[in-house]
Amino acid sequence: MSEDDGRVVFEPKIVGFLCNWCSYAGADKAGGLQRSYPPNVNIIRVMCSGRVDPQFVLKAYSAGADGVLILACHLGDCHYKEGNYHAMQRHRMLLRILSEHGIENERCRFDYVSAADGDKFVKIMNEMVYTIRELGPMDRLNCWSDNKLKQGG
Amino acid sequence: MNTKPKLGMYWAASCGGCEVALVNINEKILDVAANFDFCFCPCLLDTKKKDIEEFADGEIAVTFFNGAIRTEENEEMARLLRRKSQVLIAFGSCSYEGCIPGLSNMHTMAAHFKSIYIDNPTVDNPNGIVPKPQTQVPEGTLTIPAFYERVRTLSQVVEVDYSIPGCPPESGQVWHVIEELIKGAPLPPKGSILGAGSSTVCRECPRDKTHRKVSRFYRTYEIIPAPEPCLISQGVICMGIATADGCGALCPKVNMPCIGCYGPPEGVLDQGAKMIAVLGSMIDAGERKGLSEDEMARRVDLILDSIPDYSGTFYKFSLAGSILGGRRP
Ligand code: SF4
Ligand code: SF4
Ligand code: SF4
């Protein structure tokens, strides 16, 4: 939480999985251009978006993330040819599971950022933080503490 | 006095199938009786809770605990048996990972009570009475065990030494575990999975795995799969690829997909997430040239629309023990 004109603003925790070859380079580009973006996103560099096992996303939520971002090379540009297709297909499927579990799709965003897309990277960061701030905290785990668990408790 | 080590078996939120799996070891049940004092098993023996309450702590050598934790009574018995047992084994999918009872974590307790006791077409309940822990009647207060908001696995409630997966565990595997106990073999490290392999059902499945690509999904009633190729390549969702081996690939061997009853394979935390990981790399949405990123996503969505119930398919047995554990309230 941070203070803004005396108002308490929710500062979401966001985990961003960025592929090494395009999106991480895009983030670097934004840094090189000295663009500023909110500090809420903890970036994890992966060799390929195809390496992002959906378990990583769920684990991020269970460890307290309010949102997860997966950034990949544009289709056709994957360093390993197929990795971003797999990542995209997994993401489409993961969204179905998340919806059924009552977790808003906006909490898991997939997008494409190339090494030259510094500005797009900054835009995605801003949008993500804004969206999750609107949605509020995930508050997912430990919501079944023992006293809430029991009937009449 | 009976000096044989004591063996117990209990059912919490369960169906009785796990006890059937035990007696399905057939004549070997005599070896169990010869080597153990089978001291507690409400499904098979006339034994009562007070019998074990009288035991010293740790007096039972081994307890097989089947069934999930749905009610206050289930939890009380789990705590009692934990205290009285040296080795507590989660026996079967319900106890190990929540199984079918755990699927109820997709809904709230209030929603369950409404559909079971109020909206149910075969129930006549004009006063909308639902079970509650205490009810006043002219004679006094009636109490029943409270119903919990969520189903939990045994290890989410008490410390568990080992787990035997399966719905139910295959009897051959059950016997194998008991045989090791009888032989007095050194116990494996605490937390180990017993009676299962360290790979996936695919390892035991004889089907041809060379072309695992899929461009549409079928439900089991829509297709009679060919006997040789992997079921996934024929569009049938087979969970074998994200399920621990140990059953001998029973289902794919009779042309039915594995539905995942042995739970996640070694090294996997979340069976549903693993299934997404593997299917995500097998989906083939056709020719990609010239398609925009949005159009590609739309094509994939069209393929995915043919799966009607993701959580019920990918987490049929493992929902309560999964990372998310069920629907967010
Ligand atoms: S694991 Fe399967 S057989 Fe055993 S109690 Fe649960 S539902 Fe029944
Ligand atoms: S049919 Fe199922 S168990 Fe057999 S190889 Fe295919 S995915 Fe694996
Ligand atoms: S094939 Fe799958 S569902 Fe069938 S018994 Fe084996 S693990 Fe269970």
XYZ file of C-alpha atoms and ligand atoms in Angstrom:
506
model
C 0.000 0.000 0.000
C 1.228 3.503 -0.699
C -0.185 6.893 0.187
C -1.445 9.167 -2.547
C -2.877 12.507 -1.379
C -3.683 10.819 1.900
C -5.586 8.086 0.041
C -4.255 4.552 0.493
C -3.446 3.078 -2.903
C -3.166 -0.666 -3.371
C 0.239 -1.565 -4.818
C -0.186 -4.874 -6.618
C 2.567 -7.442 -6.726
C 3.085 -8.645 -10.273
C 5.393 -11.349 -11.552
C 6.547 -10.998 -15.147
C 8.073 -13.906 -17.069
C 10.049 -12.429 -19.966
C 11.745 -14.398 -22.685
C 15.427 -13.750 -22.954
C 15.655 -13.058 -26.680
C 12.871 -10.562 -27.339
C 10.870 -9.345 -24.351
C 13.748 -9.047 -21.919
C 15.674 -7.187 -24.587
C 12.578 -4.994 -25.049
C 12.610 -4.224 -21.327
C 16.311 -3.417 -21.626
C 15.531 -1.107 -24.506
C 12.957 0.730 -22.405
C 15.632 1.056 -19.710
C 18.142 2.344 -22.243
C 15.657 4.969 -23.375
C 15.206 5.904 -19.701
C 11.473 5.310 -19.853
C 9.969 5.007 -16.409
C 7.341 2.440 -15.471
C 5.854 1.309 -12.171
C 8.127 -0.809 -9.980
C 5.414 -3.371 -9.178
C 6.576 -5.981 -11.659
C 9.185 -8.484 -10.530
C 10.790 -9.660 -13.708
C 11.959 -13.233 -14.128
C 14.031 -13.858 -17.207
C 13.408 -17.213 -18.878
C 15.216 -18.561 -21.913
C 11.940 -18.903 -23.806
C 8.289 -18.155 -23.086
C 7.771 -21.839 -23.854
C 9.651 -22.571 -20.636
C 6.900 -20.982 -18.538
C 5.226 -24.016 -17.032
C 1.659 -23.143 -15.935
C 2.760 -24.401 -12.515
C 5.019 -21.318 -12.299
C 1.993 -19.075 -12.762
C -0.061 -20.848 -10.105
C 2.896 -20.868 -7.739
C 3.312 -17.134 -8.229
C -0.301 -16.603 -7.128
C 0.111 -18.882 -4.151
C 3.250 -16.972 -3.157
C 1.276 -13.721 -3.125
C 1.296 -12.360 -6.668
C -1.813 -10.387 -7.635
C -1.087 -10.732 -11.318
C 1.208 -12.585 -13.708
C 2.542 -11.386 -17.015
C 4.060 -13.606 -19.704
C 5.854 -11.799 -22.508
C 7.037 -13.568 -25.627
C 8.591 -12.869 -29.014
C 6.123 -12.174 -31.793
C 4.788 -15.289 -33.495
C 7.306 -16.433 -36.068
C 10.206 -14.763 -34.222
C 10.813 -17.355 -31.499
C 14.493 -18.143 -31.100
C 13.468 -21.790 -30.722
C 10.819 -21.558 -33.486
C 7.844 -23.039 -31.600
C 8.210 -21.912 -27.995
C 5.934 -18.897 -28.155
C 3.181 -20.877 -29.900
C 3.274 -23.336 -27.026
C 3.255 -20.482 -24.529
C 0.274 -18.834 -26.220
C -1.664 -22.115 -26.400
C -0.957 -22.868 -22.752
C -2.027 -19.399 -21.788
C -5.357 -19.732 -23.639
C -5.973 -22.984 -21.757
C -4.822 -21.661 -18.424
C -7.323 -18.818 -18.717
C -10.135 -21.377 -18.757
C -8.911 -22.968 -15.535
C -8.463 -19.590 -13.898
C -11.979 -18.455 -14.885
C -13.491 -21.617 -13.473
C -11.567 -20.940 -10.273
C -12.946 -17.436 -9.986
C -9.687 -15.722 -10.950
C -10.119 -12.851 -13.384
C -8.440 -13.303 -16.777
C -6.788 -9.904 -16.401
C -4.639 -11.371 -13.649
C -2.837 -13.489 -16.218
C -1.781 -11.510 -19.276
C 0.110 -12.834 -22.242
C 1.556 -10.488 -24.832
C 4.237 -10.126 -27.449
C 7.167 -7.750 -27.021
C 10.087 -7.692 -29.437
C 13.573 -6.393 -28.710
C 12.601 -3.114 -30.401
C 9.272 -2.742 -28.547
C 10.560 -0.639 -25.625
C 7.512 1.607 -25.734
C 5.082 -1.295 -25.965
C 6.787 -2.854 -22.949
C 6.246 0.304 -20.910
C 2.624 0.510 -22.044
C 1.959 -3.103 -20.993
C 3.557 -2.504 -17.588
C 1.413 0.549 -17.001
C -1.776 -1.147 -18.142
C -1.118 -4.223 -16.055
C -0.488 -2.297 -12.862
C -3.536 -0.117 -13.490
C -5.802 -3.120 -14.194
C -4.689 -5.102 -11.168
C -4.958 -2.061 -8.960
C -8.584 -1.750 -10.071
C -9.238 -5.452 -9.427
C -7.696 -5.305 -5.975
C -5.631 -7.882 -4.136
C -5.844 -11.521 -5.044
C -6.401 -12.558 -1.439
C -6.559 -16.106 -2.603
C -4.723 -18.271 -0.188
C -5.285 -18.602 3.518
C -8.817 -17.407 2.915
C -9.879 -20.705 4.452
C -8.392 -20.162 7.857
C -9.675 -22.645 10.413
C -12.332 -20.378 11.882
C -13.818 -19.553 8.512
C -13.708 -23.132 7.428
C -16.189 -24.544 9.864
C -19.928 -24.291 9.567
C -21.218 -21.699 11.992
C -17.553 -20.771 12.718
C -3.050 -61.044 24.756
C -2.512 -60.301 21.092
C 1.120 -59.321 20.592
C 1.008 -58.820 16.842
C 1.493 -55.255 15.603
C -1.806 -53.439 15.231
C -3.154 -52.420 11.839
C -6.056 -50.008 11.423
C -8.089 -48.750 8.494
C -10.521 -45.875 8.581
C -12.855 -44.144 6.149
C -13.576 -40.449 6.321
C -15.327 -38.786 3.342
C -15.046 -41.873 1.169
C -17.047 -44.386 -0.836
C -15.928 -47.736 0.565
C -14.024 -48.618 -2.603
C -10.709 -48.403 -0.808
C -11.764 -51.139 1.623
C -12.845 -53.209 -1.377
C -9.373 -52.654 -2.839
C -7.883 -54.012 0.382
C -9.995 -57.175 0.446
C -9.336 -57.613 -3.270
C -5.903 -58.898 -2.308
C -8.052 -62.040 -1.931
C -6.554 -64.940 0.048
C -3.584 -62.788 1.007
C -5.914 -61.094 3.478
C -5.189 -64.209 5.588
C -1.528 -63.222 5.636
C -2.586 -59.802 6.839
C -4.542 -61.406 9.673
C -1.644 -63.733 10.475
C 0.844 -60.881 10.759
C -1.241 -58.058 12.160
C -3.879 -57.536 14.774
C -6.424 -55.845 12.484
C -7.740 -53.705 15.288
C -9.964 -51.111 13.665
C -11.963 -50.901 10.442
C -15.579 -49.731 10.748
C -16.334 -50.846 7.174
C -15.275 -54.466 7.667
C -15.102 -55.149 11.404
C -17.283 -54.459 14.394
C -14.880 -51.999 15.968
C -15.750 -48.709 17.616
C -14.099 -45.372 18.157
C -13.901 -46.005 21.906
C -11.749 -49.091 21.232
C -8.964 -46.972 19.843
C -9.500 -44.167 22.336
C -8.432 -46.671 24.957
C -5.155 -47.395 23.172
C -1.940 -45.731 24.268
C -0.591 -43.105 21.895
C 1.330 -44.778 19.087
C -0.097 -48.201 19.928
C -1.304 -48.822 16.366
C 1.674 -49.699 14.157
C 0.119 -48.657 10.842
C -3.158 -46.985 9.885
C -4.494 -46.826 6.353
C -6.650 -43.719 6.263
C -8.951 -43.379 3.282
C -11.393 -40.601 2.570
C -11.092 -36.831 2.515
C -11.767 -34.365 5.330
C -15.231 -32.956 4.772
C -16.712 -32.719 8.279
C -15.702 -32.056 11.847
C -16.029 -35.780 12.516
C -13.553 -36.607 9.723
C -11.065 -34.192 11.260
C -11.562 -35.541 14.774
C -10.912 -39.098 13.579
C -7.860 -37.970 11.604
C -6.388 -36.352 14.719
C -7.243 -39.335 16.915
C -5.735 -41.850 14.510
C -2.663 -39.686 13.991
C -2.063 -39.743 17.722
C -2.633 -43.456 18.101
C -0.581 -44.537 15.064
C 3.146 -44.780 14.557
C 2.733 -44.695 10.793
C -0.228 -42.943 9.200
C -0.741 -43.647 5.522
C -3.072 -41.647 3.285
C -4.706 -44.513 1.442
C -6.309 -43.733 -1.906
C -6.982 -40.583 -3.826
C -9.628 -39.089 -1.460
C -7.231 -39.001 1.425
C -4.126 -38.249 -0.627
C -5.446 -35.454 -2.876
C -9.203 -34.961 -2.309
C -10.508 -37.036 -5.234
C -14.182 -36.734 -6.212
C -15.263 -35.225 -2.841
C -12.646 -32.528 -3.440
C -14.374 -31.409 -6.636
C -16.979 -29.838 -4.385
C -14.377 -27.132 -3.712
C -15.593 -25.542 -6.939
C -18.668 -24.396 -4.970
C -19.461 -22.986 -1.561
C -21.056 -24.842 1.309
C -24.144 -22.642 0.967
C -24.483 -23.584 -2.714
C -24.177 -27.292 -1.872
C -26.838 -27.097 0.793
C -29.127 -25.210 -1.547
C -28.832 -27.757 -4.351
C -28.954 -30.811 -2.085
C -31.603 -29.845 0.470
C -33.669 -27.131 -1.206
C -33.568 -27.189 -5.028
C -33.268 -30.956 -5.346
C -36.381 -32.090 -7.282
C -36.813 -35.227 -5.167
C -36.729 -33.354 -1.860
C -39.829 -31.829 -0.263
C -38.507 -29.269 2.182
C -40.956 -26.337 2.376
C -39.276 -24.861 5.456
C -35.858 -24.893 3.789
C -34.241 -26.879 6.592
C -30.529 -27.558 6.117
C -28.231 -29.460 8.466
C -26.612 -27.405 11.172
C -24.317 -28.380 14.000
C -26.899 -27.707 16.722
C -30.685 -27.955 16.672
C -33.015 -27.206 19.546
C -35.835 -29.722 20.061
C -38.249 -29.955 23.008
C -36.090 -32.712 24.476
C -32.900 -30.637 24.375
C -30.110 -29.832 21.927
C -29.216 -32.174 19.102
C -25.705 -31.954 17.735
C -24.170 -33.334 14.561
C -20.624 -32.804 13.269
C -20.197 -29.503 11.449
C -19.806 -29.500 7.681
C -16.737 -27.649 6.448
C -16.669 -25.010 3.762
C -13.950 -26.932 1.965
C -12.756 -30.469 1.487
C -9.167 -30.933 2.620
C -6.713 -33.727 2.071
C -5.446 -35.696 5.045
C -2.027 -34.035 4.903
C -3.670 -30.600 5.015
C -5.020 -31.560 8.456
C -2.456 -33.824 10.143
C 1.065 -35.005 9.494
C 1.063 -37.896 7.051
C 3.930 -40.377 6.774
C 3.202 -41.925 3.376
C 0.586 -41.818 0.633
C -0.737 -44.571 -1.598
C -2.390 -43.038 -4.667
C -5.231 -44.399 -6.781
C -8.995 -44.438 -6.840
C -8.828 -46.986 -5.477
C -5.202 -48.108 -5.218
C -4.644 -51.213 -7.309
C -4.815 -54.287 -5.095
C -1.485 -55.602 -6.371
C 0.131 -52.364 -5.239
C -1.667 -52.530 -1.888
C -0.351 -56.033 -1.335
C 3.130 -54.936 -2.334
C 3.082 -52.253 0.389
C 1.719 -54.664 3.008
C 4.290 -57.289 2.057
C 7.103 -54.804 2.663
C 5.593 -53.989 6.048
C 5.351 -57.674 6.956
C 8.944 -58.280 5.874
C 9.941 -55.435 8.141
C 11.799 -53.772 5.261
C 13.323 -50.399 6.194
C 10.762 -47.659 5.726
C 11.316 -45.230 2.850
C 11.900 -41.532 3.612
C 8.943 -39.841 5.214
C 6.553 -38.281 2.722
C 7.236 -40.906 0.055
C 4.565 -42.110 -2.306
C 4.090 -45.862 -2.002
C 2.531 -48.242 -4.503
C 3.231 -46.134 -7.590
C 6.029 -45.665 -10.099
C 8.229 -42.653 -10.676
C 7.150 -41.973 -14.255
C 3.761 -41.516 -15.948
C 0.985 -43.830 -17.135
C 2.413 -43.409 -20.659
C 5.376 -45.530 -19.606
C 3.062 -48.493 -19.000
C 0.826 -47.756 -21.972
C 1.583 -49.771 -25.116
C 0.120 -47.188 -27.519
C 2.182 -45.558 -30.268
C 3.347 -42.153 -29.104
C 5.055 -40.910 -32.257
C 2.520 -38.373 -33.535
C 1.078 -36.614 -30.561
C -0.601 -33.619 -32.220
C -4.228 -32.707 -31.793
C -6.467 -30.363 -33.747
C -9.812 -31.122 -32.117
C -11.003 -32.798 -28.955
C -13.676 -35.438 -28.608
C -15.596 -36.499 -25.568
C -15.516 -40.215 -24.919
C -19.053 -40.811 -26.232
C -18.278 -39.088 -29.548
C -15.600 -41.439 -30.830
C -14.427 -45.037 -30.711
C -10.660 -44.642 -30.755
C -8.389 -46.879 -32.790
C -6.506 -49.364 -30.599
C -2.911 -48.480 -31.512
C -2.208 -44.734 -31.539
C -1.962 -42.642 -28.408
C -5.434 -41.425 -27.427
C -4.376 -37.787 -27.347
C -3.352 -37.930 -30.991
C -6.934 -39.083 -31.675
C -8.379 -36.077 -29.859
C -9.312 -37.891 -26.651
C -8.030 -36.195 -23.533
C -5.944 -38.821 -21.819
C -4.553 -37.705 -18.474
C -1.998 -40.519 -18.552
C 0.652 -38.082 -19.653
C 0.245 -36.093 -16.403
C -0.497 -39.014 -14.070
C 1.785 -41.229 -12.001
C 2.248 -44.781 -13.228
C 1.481 -47.784 -11.075
C -1.888 -49.048 -12.279
C -0.495 -50.744 -15.376
C -2.249 -48.269 -17.719
C -5.546 -50.048 -17.120
C -7.771 -47.515 -18.855
C -5.909 -46.834 -22.136
C -5.458 -50.612 -22.478
C -9.251 -50.965 -22.756
C -9.647 -47.979 -25.103
C -10.649 -45.517 -22.411
C -8.630 -42.429 -21.541
C -6.831 -42.259 -18.233
C -8.765 -39.842 -16.043
C -5.854 -39.275 -13.703
C -6.705 -41.274 -10.587
C -3.070 -41.876 -9.582
C -2.467 -38.175 -9.189
C 0.498 -36.108 -10.353
C 3.699 -37.918 -11.291
C 6.906 -37.509 -9.332
C 8.232 -33.962 -9.414
C 4.873 -32.432 -10.382
C 2.996 -30.267 -7.908
C -0.145 -29.641 -9.864
C -1.660 -32.195 -12.199
C -3.934 -29.737 -14.042
C -1.103 -27.311 -14.718
C 1.009 -30.190 -16.020
C -1.817 -31.228 -18.325
C -1.986 -27.692 -19.708
C 1.772 -27.719 -20.217
C 1.679 -30.919 -22.245
C -1.519 -30.284 -24.211
C -0.389 -26.729 -24.938
C 2.534 -28.105 -26.895
C 0.427 -30.675 -28.756
C -2.359 -28.464 -30.050
C -2.087 -27.913 -33.758
C -4.259 -25.032 -34.956
C -3.452 -25.617 -38.625
C -1.667 -23.419 -41.168
C -0.112 -20.423 -39.449
C 1.123 -18.368 -42.398
C -0.300 -14.888 -42.685
C -2.410 -15.162 -39.533
C -2.351 -12.324 -37.042
C -1.634 -13.012 -33.389
C -5.272 -12.342 -32.526
C -6.468 -14.698 -35.239
C -4.153 -17.440 -33.959
C -5.539 -17.025 -30.456
C -9.082 -17.202 -31.815
C -8.302 -20.450 -33.631
C -6.866 -21.985 -30.506
C -9.935 -20.875 -28.557
C -12.191 -22.631 -31.064
C -10.329 -25.880 -30.438
C -10.446 -25.333 -26.693
C -14.213 -24.734 -26.757
C -14.703 -28.467 -27.288
C -13.558 -29.220 -23.726
C -16.614 -28.580 -21.549
C -15.250 -28.777 -18.019
C -11.594 -27.949 -17.558
C -11.341 -28.248 -13.806
C -13.434 -31.408 -13.688
C -11.303 -32.964 -16.419
C -7.809 -31.869 -15.415
C -8.340 -32.000 -11.647
C -10.894 -34.792 -11.353
C -8.904 -36.352 -8.525
C -6.429 -33.737 -7.425
C -8.390 -30.516 -6.947
C -8.324 -30.260 -3.154
C -4.594 -30.939 -3.088
C -3.783 -28.694 -6.070
C -2.044 -25.331 -5.861
C -5.274 -23.328 -6.138
C -7.298 -25.931 -4.254
C -10.640 -24.924 -5.726
C -12.697 -21.943 -6.682
C -11.990 -18.650 -5.027
C -14.895 -17.594 -2.806
S -10.117 -43.080 -3.375
Fe -11.761 -43.739 -4.740
S -12.219 -45.820 -4.020
Fe -11.091 -44.811 -2.369
S -12.667 -43.904 -1.044
Fe -12.058 -42.350 -2.545
S -13.576 -42.517 -4.193
Fe -13.638 -44.416 -3.001
S -2.989 -43.015 -24.553
Fe -2.698 -41.836 -22.672
S -1.389 -43.114 -21.387
Fe -1.237 -43.905 -23.500
S 0.524 -42.868 -24.390
Fe -1.277 -41.625 -24.903
S -1.404 -40.113 -23.246
Fe -0.047 -41.736 -22.527
S -5.205 -45.404 -16.341
Fe -5.393 -43.532 -15.139
S -7.517 -43.440 -14.445
Fe -7.110 -45.530 -15.175
S -6.549 -46.657 -13.304
Fe -4.633 -45.911 -14.244
S -4.226 -43.920 -13.280
Fe -6.355 -44.461 -12.835
